[in-house]
Coordinates of C-alpha atoms in Angstrom, one line a residue:
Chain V
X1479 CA 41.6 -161.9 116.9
X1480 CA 43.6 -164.6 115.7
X1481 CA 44.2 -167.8 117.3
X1482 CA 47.7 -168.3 119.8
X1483 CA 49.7 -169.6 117.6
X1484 CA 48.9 -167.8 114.7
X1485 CA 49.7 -164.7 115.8
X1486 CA 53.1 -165.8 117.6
X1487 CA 54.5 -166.2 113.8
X1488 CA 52.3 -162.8 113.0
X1489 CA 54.6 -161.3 115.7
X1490 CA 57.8 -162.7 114.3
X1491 CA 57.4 -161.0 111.2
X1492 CA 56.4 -157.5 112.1
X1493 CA 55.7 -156.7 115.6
X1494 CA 52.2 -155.5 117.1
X1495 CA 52.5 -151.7 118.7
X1496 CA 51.4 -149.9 120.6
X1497 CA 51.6 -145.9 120.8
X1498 CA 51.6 -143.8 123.7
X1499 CA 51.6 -140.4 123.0
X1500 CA 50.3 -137.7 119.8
X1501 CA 53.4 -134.7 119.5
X1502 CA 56.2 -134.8 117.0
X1503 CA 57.7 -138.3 117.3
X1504 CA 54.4 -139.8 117.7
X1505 CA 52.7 -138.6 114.6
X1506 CA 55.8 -139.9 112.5
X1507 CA 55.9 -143.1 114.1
X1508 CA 52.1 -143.7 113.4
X1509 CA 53.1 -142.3 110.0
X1510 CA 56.1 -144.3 109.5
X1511 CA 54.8 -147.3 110.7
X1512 CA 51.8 -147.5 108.8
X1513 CA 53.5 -147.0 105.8
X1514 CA 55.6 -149.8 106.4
X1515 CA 52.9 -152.0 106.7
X1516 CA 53.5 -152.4 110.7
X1517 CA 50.5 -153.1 112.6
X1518 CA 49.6 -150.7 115.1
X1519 CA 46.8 -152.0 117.6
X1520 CA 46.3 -148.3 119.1
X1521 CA 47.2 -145.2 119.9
X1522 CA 47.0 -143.4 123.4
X1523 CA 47.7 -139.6 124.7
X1524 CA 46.3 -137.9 127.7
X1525 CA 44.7 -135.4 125.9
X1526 CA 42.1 -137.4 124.4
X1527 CA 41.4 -135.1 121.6
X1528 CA 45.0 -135.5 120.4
X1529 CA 45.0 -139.4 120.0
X1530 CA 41.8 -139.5 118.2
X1531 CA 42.6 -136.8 115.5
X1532 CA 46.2 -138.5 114.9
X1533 CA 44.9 -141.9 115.2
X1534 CA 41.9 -140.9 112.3
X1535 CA 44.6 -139.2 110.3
X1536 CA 46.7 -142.7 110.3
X1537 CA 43.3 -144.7 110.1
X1538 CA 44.4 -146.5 113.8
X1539 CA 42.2 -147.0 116.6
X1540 CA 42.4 -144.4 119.8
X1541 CA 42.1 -146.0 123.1
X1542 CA 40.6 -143.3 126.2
X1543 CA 42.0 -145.1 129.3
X1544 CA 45.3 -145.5 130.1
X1545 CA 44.5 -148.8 132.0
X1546 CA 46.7 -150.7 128.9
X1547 CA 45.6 -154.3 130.3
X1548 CA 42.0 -153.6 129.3
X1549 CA 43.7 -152.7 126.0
X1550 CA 44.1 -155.1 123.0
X1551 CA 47.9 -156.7 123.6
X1552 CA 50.9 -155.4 121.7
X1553 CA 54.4 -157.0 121.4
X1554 CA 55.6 -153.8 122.5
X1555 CA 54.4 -150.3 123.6
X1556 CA 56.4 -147.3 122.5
X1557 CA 56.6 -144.2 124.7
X1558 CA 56.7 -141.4 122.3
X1559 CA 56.0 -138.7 125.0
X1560 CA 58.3 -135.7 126.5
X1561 CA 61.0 -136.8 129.0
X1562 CA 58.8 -134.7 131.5
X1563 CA 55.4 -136.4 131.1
X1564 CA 56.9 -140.2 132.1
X1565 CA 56.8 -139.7 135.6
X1566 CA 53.1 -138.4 135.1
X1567 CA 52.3 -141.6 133.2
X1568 CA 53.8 -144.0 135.1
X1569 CA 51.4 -142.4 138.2
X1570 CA 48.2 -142.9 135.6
X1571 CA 49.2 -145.7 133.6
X1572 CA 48.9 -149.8 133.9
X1573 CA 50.6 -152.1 131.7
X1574 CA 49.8 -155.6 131.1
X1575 CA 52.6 -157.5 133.6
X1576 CA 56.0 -158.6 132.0
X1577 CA 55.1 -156.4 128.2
X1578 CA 58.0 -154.4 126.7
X1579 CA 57.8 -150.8 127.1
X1580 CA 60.3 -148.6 124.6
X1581 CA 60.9 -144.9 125.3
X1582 CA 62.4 -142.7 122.0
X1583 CA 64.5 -140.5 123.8
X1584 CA 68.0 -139.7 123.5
X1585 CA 69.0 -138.0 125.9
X1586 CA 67.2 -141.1 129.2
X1587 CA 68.4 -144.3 130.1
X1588 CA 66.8 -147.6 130.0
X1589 CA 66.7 -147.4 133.7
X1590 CA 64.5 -144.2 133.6
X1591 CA 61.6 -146.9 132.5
X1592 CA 62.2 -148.0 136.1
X1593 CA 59.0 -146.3 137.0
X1594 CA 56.7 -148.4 135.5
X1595 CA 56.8 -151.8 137.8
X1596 CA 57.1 -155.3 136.4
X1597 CA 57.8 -154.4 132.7
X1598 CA 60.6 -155.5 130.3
X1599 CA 62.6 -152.5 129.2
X1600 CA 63.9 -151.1 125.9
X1601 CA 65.3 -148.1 124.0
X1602 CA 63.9 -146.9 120.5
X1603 CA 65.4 -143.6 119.4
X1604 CA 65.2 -142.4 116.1
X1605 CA 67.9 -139.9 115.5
X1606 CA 66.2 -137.1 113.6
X1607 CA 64.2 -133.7 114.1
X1608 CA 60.1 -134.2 113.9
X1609 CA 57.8 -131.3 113.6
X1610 CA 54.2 -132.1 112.7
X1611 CA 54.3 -129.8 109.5
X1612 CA 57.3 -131.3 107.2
X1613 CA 57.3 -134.9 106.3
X1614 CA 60.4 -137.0 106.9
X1615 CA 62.0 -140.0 105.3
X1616 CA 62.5 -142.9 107.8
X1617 CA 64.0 -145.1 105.5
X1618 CA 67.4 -142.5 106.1
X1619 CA 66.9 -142.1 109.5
X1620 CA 69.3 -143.7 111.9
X1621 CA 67.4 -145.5 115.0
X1622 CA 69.6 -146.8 117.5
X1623 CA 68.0 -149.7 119.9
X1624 CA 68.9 -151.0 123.3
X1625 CA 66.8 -153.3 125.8
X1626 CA 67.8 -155.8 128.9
X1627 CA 67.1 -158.5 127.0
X1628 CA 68.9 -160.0 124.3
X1629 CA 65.6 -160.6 122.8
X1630 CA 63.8 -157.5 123.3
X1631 CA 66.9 -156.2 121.3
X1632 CA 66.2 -158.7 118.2
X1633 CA 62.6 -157.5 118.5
X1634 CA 63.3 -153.6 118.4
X1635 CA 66.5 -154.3 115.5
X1636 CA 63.7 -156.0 113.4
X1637 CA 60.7 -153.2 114.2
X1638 CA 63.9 -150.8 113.4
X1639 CA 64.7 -152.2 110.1
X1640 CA 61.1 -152.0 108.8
X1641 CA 61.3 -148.4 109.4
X1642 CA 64.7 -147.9 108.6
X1643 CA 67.7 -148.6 106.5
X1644 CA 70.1 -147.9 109.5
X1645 CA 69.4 -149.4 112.5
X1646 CA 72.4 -149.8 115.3
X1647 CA 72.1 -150.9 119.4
X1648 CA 73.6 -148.4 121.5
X1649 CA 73.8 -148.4 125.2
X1650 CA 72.7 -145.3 127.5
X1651 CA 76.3 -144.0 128.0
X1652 CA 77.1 -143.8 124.3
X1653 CA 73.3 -143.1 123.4
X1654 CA 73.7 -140.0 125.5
X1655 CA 76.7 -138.7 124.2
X1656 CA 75.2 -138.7 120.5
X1657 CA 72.1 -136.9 121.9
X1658 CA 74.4 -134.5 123.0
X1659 CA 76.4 -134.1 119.5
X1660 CA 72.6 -134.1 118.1
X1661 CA 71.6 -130.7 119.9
X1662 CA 74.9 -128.9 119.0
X1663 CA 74.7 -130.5 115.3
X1664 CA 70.5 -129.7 114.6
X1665 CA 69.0 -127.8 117.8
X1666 CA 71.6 -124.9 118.0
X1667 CA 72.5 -125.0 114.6
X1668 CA 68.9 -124.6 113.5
X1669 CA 68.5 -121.2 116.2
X1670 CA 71.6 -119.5 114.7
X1671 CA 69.8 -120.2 111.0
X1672 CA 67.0 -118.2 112.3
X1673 CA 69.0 -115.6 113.3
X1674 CA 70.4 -115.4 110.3
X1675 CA 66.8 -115.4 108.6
X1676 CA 65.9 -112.3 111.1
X1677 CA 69.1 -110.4 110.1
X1678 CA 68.0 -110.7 106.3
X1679 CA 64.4 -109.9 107.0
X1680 CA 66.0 -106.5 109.0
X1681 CA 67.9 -105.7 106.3
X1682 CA 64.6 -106.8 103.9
X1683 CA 66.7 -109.6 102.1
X1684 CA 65.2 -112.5 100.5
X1685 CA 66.5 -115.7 102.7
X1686 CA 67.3 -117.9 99.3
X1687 CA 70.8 -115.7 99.2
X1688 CA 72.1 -117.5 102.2
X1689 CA 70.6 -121.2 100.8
X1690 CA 73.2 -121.8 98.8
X1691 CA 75.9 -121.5 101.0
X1692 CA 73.9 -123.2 103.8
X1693 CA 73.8 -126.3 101.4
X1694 CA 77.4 -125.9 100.4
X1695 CA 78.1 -125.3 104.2
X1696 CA 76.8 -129.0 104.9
X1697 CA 77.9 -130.8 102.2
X1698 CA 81.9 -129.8 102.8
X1699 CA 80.9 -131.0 106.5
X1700 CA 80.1 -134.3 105.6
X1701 CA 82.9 -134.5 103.1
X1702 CA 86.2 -133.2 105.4
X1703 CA 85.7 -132.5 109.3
X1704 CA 84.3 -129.5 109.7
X1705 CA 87.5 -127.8 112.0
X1706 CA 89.7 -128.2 109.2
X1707 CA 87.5 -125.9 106.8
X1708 CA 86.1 -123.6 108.9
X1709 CA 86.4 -120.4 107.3
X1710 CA 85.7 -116.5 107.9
X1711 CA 86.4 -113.5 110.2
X1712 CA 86.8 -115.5 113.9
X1713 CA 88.9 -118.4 111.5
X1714 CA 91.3 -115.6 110.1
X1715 CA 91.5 -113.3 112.8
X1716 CA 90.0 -110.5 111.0
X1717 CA 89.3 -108.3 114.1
X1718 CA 87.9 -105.4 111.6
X1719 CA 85.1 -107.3 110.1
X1720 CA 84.7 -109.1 114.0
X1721 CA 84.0 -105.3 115.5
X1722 CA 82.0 -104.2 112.6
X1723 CA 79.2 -106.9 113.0
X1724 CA 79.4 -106.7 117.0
X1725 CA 78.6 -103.0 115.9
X1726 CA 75.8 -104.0 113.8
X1727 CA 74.3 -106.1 116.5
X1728 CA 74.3 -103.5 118.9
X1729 CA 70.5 -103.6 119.2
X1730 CA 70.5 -107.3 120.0
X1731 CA 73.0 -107.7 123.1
X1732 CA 71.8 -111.4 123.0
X1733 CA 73.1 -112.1 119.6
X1734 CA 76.3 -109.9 120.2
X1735 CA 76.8 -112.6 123.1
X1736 CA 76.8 -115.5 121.1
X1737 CA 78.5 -113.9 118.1
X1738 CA 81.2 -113.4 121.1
X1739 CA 81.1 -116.6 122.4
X1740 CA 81.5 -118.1 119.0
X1741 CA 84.1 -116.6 117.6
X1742 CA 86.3 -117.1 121.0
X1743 CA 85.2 -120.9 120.7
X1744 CA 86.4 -120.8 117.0
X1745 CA 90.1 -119.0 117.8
X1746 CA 90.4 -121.4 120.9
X1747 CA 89.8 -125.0 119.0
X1748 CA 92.5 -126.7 117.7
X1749 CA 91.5 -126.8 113.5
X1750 CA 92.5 -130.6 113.4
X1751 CA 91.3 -132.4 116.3
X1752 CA 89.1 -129.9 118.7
X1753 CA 89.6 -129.3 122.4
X1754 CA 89.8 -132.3 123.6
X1755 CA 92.5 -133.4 122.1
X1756 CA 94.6 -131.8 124.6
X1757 CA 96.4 -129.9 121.9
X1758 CA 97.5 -126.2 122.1
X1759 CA 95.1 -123.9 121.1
X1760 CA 95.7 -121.8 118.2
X1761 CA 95.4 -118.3 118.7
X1762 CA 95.1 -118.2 122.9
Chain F
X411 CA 96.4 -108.9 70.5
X412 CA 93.4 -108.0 68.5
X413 CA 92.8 -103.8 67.1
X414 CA 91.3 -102.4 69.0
X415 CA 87.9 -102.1 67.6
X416 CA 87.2 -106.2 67.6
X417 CA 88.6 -106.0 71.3
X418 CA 85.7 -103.4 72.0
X419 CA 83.0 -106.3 70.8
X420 CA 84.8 -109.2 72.8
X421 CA 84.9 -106.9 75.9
X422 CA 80.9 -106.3 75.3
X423 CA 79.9 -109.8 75.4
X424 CA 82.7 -111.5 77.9
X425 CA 84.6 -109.1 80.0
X426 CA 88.0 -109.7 80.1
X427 CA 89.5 -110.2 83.6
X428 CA 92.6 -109.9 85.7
X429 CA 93.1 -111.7 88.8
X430 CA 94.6 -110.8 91.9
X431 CA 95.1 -113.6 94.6
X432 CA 95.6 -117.3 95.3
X433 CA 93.5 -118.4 98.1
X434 CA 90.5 -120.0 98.3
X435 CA 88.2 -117.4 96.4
X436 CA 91.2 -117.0 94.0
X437 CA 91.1 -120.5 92.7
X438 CA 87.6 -120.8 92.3
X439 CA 86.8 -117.8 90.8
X440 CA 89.9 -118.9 88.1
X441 CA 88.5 -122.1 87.9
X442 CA 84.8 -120.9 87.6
X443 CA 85.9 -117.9 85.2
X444 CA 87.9 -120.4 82.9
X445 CA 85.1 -123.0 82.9
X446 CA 82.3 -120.2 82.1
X447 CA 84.7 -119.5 78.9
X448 CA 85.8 -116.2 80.3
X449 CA 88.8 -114.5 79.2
X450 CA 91.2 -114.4 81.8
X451 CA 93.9 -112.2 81.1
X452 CA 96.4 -112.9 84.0
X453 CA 96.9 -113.6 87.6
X454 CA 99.1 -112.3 90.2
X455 CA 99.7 -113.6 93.9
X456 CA 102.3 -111.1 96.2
X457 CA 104.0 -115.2 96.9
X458 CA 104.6 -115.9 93.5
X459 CA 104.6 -119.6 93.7
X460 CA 101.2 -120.2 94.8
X461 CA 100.1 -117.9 91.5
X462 CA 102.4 -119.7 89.3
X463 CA 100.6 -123.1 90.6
X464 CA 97.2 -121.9 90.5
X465 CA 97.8 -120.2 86.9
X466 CA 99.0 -122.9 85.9
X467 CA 96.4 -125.4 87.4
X468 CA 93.8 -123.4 85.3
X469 CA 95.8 -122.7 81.9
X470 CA 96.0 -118.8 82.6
X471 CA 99.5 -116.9 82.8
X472 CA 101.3 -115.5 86.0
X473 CA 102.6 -112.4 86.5
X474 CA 105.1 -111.7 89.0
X475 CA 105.5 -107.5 89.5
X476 CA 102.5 -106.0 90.7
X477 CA 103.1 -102.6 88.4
X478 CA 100.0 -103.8 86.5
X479 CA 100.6 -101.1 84.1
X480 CA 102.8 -103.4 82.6
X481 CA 100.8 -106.2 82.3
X482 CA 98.3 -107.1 79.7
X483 CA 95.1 -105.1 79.9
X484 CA 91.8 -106.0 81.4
X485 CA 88.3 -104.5 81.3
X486 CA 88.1 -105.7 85.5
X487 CA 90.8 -106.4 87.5
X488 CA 89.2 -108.9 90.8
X489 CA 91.1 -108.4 94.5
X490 CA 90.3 -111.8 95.6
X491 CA 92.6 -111.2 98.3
X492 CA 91.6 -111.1 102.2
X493 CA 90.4 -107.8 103.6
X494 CA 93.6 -107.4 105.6
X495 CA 96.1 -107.7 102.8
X496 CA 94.5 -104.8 100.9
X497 CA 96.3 -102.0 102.3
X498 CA 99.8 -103.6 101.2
X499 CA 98.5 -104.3 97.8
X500 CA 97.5 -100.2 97.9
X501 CA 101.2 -100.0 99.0
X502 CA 103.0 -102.4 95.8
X503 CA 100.3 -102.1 92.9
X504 CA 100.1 -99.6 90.1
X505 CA 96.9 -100.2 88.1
X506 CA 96.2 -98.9 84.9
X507 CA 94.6 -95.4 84.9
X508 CA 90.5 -95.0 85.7
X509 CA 90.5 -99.0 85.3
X510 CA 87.6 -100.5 87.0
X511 CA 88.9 -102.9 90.2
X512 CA 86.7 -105.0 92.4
X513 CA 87.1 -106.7 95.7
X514 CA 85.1 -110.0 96.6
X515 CA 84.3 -108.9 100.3
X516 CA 81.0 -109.3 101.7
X517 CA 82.4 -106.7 104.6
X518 CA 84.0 -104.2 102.7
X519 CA 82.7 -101.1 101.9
X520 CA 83.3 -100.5 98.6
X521 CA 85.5 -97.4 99.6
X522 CA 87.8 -99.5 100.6
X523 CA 89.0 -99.5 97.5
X524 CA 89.8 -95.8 97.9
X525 CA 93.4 -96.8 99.0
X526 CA 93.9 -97.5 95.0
X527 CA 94.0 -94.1 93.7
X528 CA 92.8 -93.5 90.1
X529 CA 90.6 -96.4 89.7
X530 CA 86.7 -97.2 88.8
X531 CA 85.4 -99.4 92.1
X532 CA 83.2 -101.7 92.7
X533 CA 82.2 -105.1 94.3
X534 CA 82.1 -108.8 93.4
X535 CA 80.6 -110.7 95.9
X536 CA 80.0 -114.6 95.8
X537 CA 77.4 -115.6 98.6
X538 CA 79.4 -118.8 99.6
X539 CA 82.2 -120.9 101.5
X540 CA 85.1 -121.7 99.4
X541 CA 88.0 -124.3 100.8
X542 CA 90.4 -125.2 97.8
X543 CA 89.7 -129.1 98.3
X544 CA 86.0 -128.8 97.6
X545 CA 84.6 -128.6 94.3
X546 CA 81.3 -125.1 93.6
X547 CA 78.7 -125.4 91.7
X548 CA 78.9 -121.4 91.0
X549 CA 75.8 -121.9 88.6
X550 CA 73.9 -122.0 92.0
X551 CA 75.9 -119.1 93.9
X552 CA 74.7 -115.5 94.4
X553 CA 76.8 -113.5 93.2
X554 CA 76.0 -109.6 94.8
X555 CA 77.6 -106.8 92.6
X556 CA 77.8 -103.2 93.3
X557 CA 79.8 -100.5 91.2
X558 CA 79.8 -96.5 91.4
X559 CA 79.4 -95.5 87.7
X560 CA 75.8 -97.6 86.2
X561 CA 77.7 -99.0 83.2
X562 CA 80.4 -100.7 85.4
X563 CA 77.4 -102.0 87.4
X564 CA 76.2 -103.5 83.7
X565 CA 79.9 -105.2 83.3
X566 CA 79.9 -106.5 86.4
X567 CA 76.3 -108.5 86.2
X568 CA 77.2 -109.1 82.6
X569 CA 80.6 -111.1 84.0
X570 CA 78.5 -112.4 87.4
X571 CA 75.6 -113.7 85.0
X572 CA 78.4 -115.8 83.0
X573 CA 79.3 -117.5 86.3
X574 CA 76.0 -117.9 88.3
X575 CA 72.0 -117.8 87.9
X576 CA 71.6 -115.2 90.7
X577 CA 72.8 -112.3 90.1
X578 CA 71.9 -109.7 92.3
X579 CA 72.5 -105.2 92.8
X580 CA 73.4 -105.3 96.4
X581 CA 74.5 -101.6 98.2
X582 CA 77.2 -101.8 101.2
X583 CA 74.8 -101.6 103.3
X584 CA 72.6 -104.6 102.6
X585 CA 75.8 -106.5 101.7
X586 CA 77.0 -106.1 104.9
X587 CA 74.0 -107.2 106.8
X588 CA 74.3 -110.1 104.5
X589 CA 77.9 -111.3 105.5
X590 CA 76.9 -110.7 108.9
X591 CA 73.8 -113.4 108.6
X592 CA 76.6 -115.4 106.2
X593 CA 78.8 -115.8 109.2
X594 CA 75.6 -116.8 111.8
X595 CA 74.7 -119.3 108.5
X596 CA 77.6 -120.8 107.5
X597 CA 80.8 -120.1 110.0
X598 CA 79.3 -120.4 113.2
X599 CA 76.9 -123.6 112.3
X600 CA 80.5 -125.0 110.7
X601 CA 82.1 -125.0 114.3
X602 CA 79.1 -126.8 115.9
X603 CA 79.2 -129.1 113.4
X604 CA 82.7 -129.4 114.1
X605 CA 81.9 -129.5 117.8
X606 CA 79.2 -132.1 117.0
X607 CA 82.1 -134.3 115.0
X608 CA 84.4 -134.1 118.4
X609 CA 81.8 -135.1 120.4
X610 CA 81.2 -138.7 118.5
X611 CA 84.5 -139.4 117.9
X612 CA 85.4 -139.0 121.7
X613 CA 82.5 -141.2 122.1
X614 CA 83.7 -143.2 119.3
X615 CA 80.5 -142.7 117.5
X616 CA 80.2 -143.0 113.7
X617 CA 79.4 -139.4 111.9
X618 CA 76.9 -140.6 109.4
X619 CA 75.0 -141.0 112.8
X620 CA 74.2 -137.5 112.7
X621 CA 73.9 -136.5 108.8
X622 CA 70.3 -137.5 107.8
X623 CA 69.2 -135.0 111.0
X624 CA 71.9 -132.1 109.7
X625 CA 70.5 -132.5 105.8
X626 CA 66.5 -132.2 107.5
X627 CA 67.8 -129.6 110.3
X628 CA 68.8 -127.7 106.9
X629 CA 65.7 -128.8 104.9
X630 CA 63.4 -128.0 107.4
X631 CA 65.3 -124.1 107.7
X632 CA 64.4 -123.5 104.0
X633 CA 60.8 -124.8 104.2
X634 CA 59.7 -122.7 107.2
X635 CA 61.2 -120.3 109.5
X636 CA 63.5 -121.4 111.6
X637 CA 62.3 -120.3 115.0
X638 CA 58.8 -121.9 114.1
X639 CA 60.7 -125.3 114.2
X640 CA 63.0 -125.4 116.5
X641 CA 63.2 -128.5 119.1
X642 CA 65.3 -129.6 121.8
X643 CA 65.2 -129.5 125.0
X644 CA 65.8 -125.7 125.2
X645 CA 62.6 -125.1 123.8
X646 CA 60.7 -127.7 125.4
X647 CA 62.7 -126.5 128.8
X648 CA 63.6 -129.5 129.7
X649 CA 66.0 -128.6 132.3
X650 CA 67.0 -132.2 133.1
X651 CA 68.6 -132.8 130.3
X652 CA 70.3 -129.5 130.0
X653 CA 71.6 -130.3 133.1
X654 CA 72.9 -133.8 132.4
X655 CA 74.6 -132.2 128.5
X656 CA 76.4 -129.3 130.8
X657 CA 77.8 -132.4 132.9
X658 CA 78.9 -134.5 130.3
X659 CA 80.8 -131.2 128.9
X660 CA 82.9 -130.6 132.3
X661 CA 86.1 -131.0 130.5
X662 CA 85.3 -128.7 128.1
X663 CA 84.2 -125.3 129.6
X664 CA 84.6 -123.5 126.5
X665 CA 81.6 -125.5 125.0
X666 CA 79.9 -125.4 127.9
X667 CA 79.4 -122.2 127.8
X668 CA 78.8 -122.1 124.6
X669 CA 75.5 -124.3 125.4
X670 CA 75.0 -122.4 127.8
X671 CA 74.6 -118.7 126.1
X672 CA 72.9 -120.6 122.8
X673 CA 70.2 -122.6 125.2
X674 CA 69.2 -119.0 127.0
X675 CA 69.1 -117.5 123.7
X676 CA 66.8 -120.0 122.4
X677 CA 65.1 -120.0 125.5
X678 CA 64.8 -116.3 125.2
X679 CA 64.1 -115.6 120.9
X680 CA 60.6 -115.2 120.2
X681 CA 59.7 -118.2 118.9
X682 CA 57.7 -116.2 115.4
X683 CA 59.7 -112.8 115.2
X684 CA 62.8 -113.3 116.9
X685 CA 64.7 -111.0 119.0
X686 CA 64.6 -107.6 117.1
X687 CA 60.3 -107.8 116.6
X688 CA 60.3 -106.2 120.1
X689 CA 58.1 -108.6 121.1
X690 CA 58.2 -109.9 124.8
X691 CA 60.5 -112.9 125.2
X692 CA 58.8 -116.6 126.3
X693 CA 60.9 -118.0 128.9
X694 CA 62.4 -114.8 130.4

């Protein structure tokens, strides 16, 4: 350990962390921050077994106890753990008095932190989708940051920036609202790919046919908003085509709903501005 | 005009085609056509301004009576026209005698083209979006053909292998569980992109915000299959936050209920097989 002042300035320059937690987000973090040189003093999950395979894979240590004042310190202890399981941990869990504790979750407030007693609070989200399998690039990923204290916030900006080349503060409200566009824009969007994928495999058609036009789908996303090039059946009011695939789904009542839904959702939105714009819908 | 014998060796080795249309598909196809060094004999468009600006956009020559008897001769005459406006084109057009015509639908039966009496059919689809503001690569678009007699099938991979690297022999059947996936794919993920887009700008959000997670949403969809990735708090039922995304979508029931029928279908797709595997469902 170094001495006091020594590791103040160590501190400045790259914060110490602290992980709690081995699913998705955590095993990128510990990836992530590794690769960027970060120092991670340890990594913690309640199932033991999970901490200690992740924290060998990342070559960090794994602590067994979630009694974090026996711990050694951290400048600040990320919470990379589902929504559900904070309550649990806040029940099992001590942290040393007055330490910042993060969560990464869109979709909480700062406040929900509330449960652990006599901590500093902070938000750390990383605005991407993590499974274990595929390998991500952080330096593209957004993280948005928000804590109580000015401070904290510097802290979190600069543990952001050695991750990332976009990192913004966001407060709860606005934080919330992005999770929200985040689910429609990768969560929902990803279930009606695999829909698609199970039509082709029906059908016993190779999925790179539709890759293409996924790719070419995005990029013309990105490029003009997306209600002023929607195109197809529900867009031009091709009621044939529309009661033709309904009939084709007839197997899958599910699907037929969403198709349904969908394509009422794409003959009700305004092209140019969407629904809330107060604007008369096209085709109602 | 060349004799008719050197005509016969230009035909073999670059079909020479007649277009029918302006829209989207219209343009592209000219412009991809012209830029592959195909011969393209003509274009018509029933509002003759729009073929007049195209044609001349692309170098080709307009014609303005659809009694294509009259008109140059082509070895393929391509209906890139929508599915609807087919039935008045069988109405206006005369087309040369056992000539071989096309449509571009991914819904049509070929049939369809049964409302042309006299002709050789068949179909040219291209696998992809097209909005006249944004540029193809049609080197990377399928292009699905399909033709009644074998050596108009040749022609028509022949002409689709000038345009595109993926060239496929796709019956109506197949073709039309293809657009069906194309329209889960590419329409349907447009709108919740475009929902997505509303959603931060009411927030007055940035969109690049979201675009690193759409481009590995879509990255991670072509690594693996999609319902073996999917996240969110539908699939990690995290009814908390489903609750709190239905509340802050109050003014807009229509996309409420849109998250509400795509959360229980997540909630309710096999997570490996999907929905048609017959398998029992997780959460239901």
């Amino acid at each position: 350990m170094l001495p006091e002042t020594q590791r103040q300035e160590v501190s400045i320059a790259s914060p110490r962390v602290a992980l709690i937690g081995a699913g998705n987000v955590a095993t990128h973090l510990a990836q992530g921050l590794k690769a960027a040189g970060v120092d991670l003093a340890w990594m913690y999950s309640r199932t033991q077994a999970h901490a200690q395979e992740l924290a060998q894979n990342v070559g960090v240590q794994a602590i067994s106890h979630p009694d974090f004042t026996q711990a050694p310190p951290a400048d600040v202890y990320v919470l990379a753990i589902p929504d559900q399981a904070l309550a649990q941990l806040a029940q099992l869990a001590k942290f040393p008095e007055q330490t910042l504790v993060v969560h990464t979750s869109g979709a909480q407030p700062l406040q929900v932190l509330n449960a652990l007693a006599g901590v500093r609070k902070g938000v750390f989200y990383p605005v991407q989708t993590f499974s274990k399998e595929k390998a991500v690039n952080w330096k593209s990923i957004p993280i948005c940051v928000e804590a109580e204290l000015a401070e904290d916030e510097q802290l979190l900006k600069r543990l952001g920036c050695l991750l990332s080349d976009q990192v913004e503060v966001l407060r709860g409200e606005d934080r919330k609202q992005l999770h929200l566009a985040a689910v429609f824009a990768c969560n929902f969007t990803n279930h009606l790919w695999g829909i698609a994928q199970e039509l082709l495999q029906k059908a016993q058609l190779p999925a790179h046919l539709l890759e293409p036009l996924m790719q070419e789908t995005l990029e013309k996303a990105r490029q003009f908003p997306p209600f002023t090039v929607q195109t197809g059946p529900a867009q031009r009011g091709d009621d044939n085509t529309i009661q033709a695939h309904l009939q084709l789904l007839q197997d899958a009542p599910q699907y037929q709903e969403l198709y349904r839904v969908l394509t009422h959702s794409i003959q009700t939105t305004a092209s140019d501005f969407g629904l809330f714009s107060g604007k008369q819908a096209k085709n109602d």
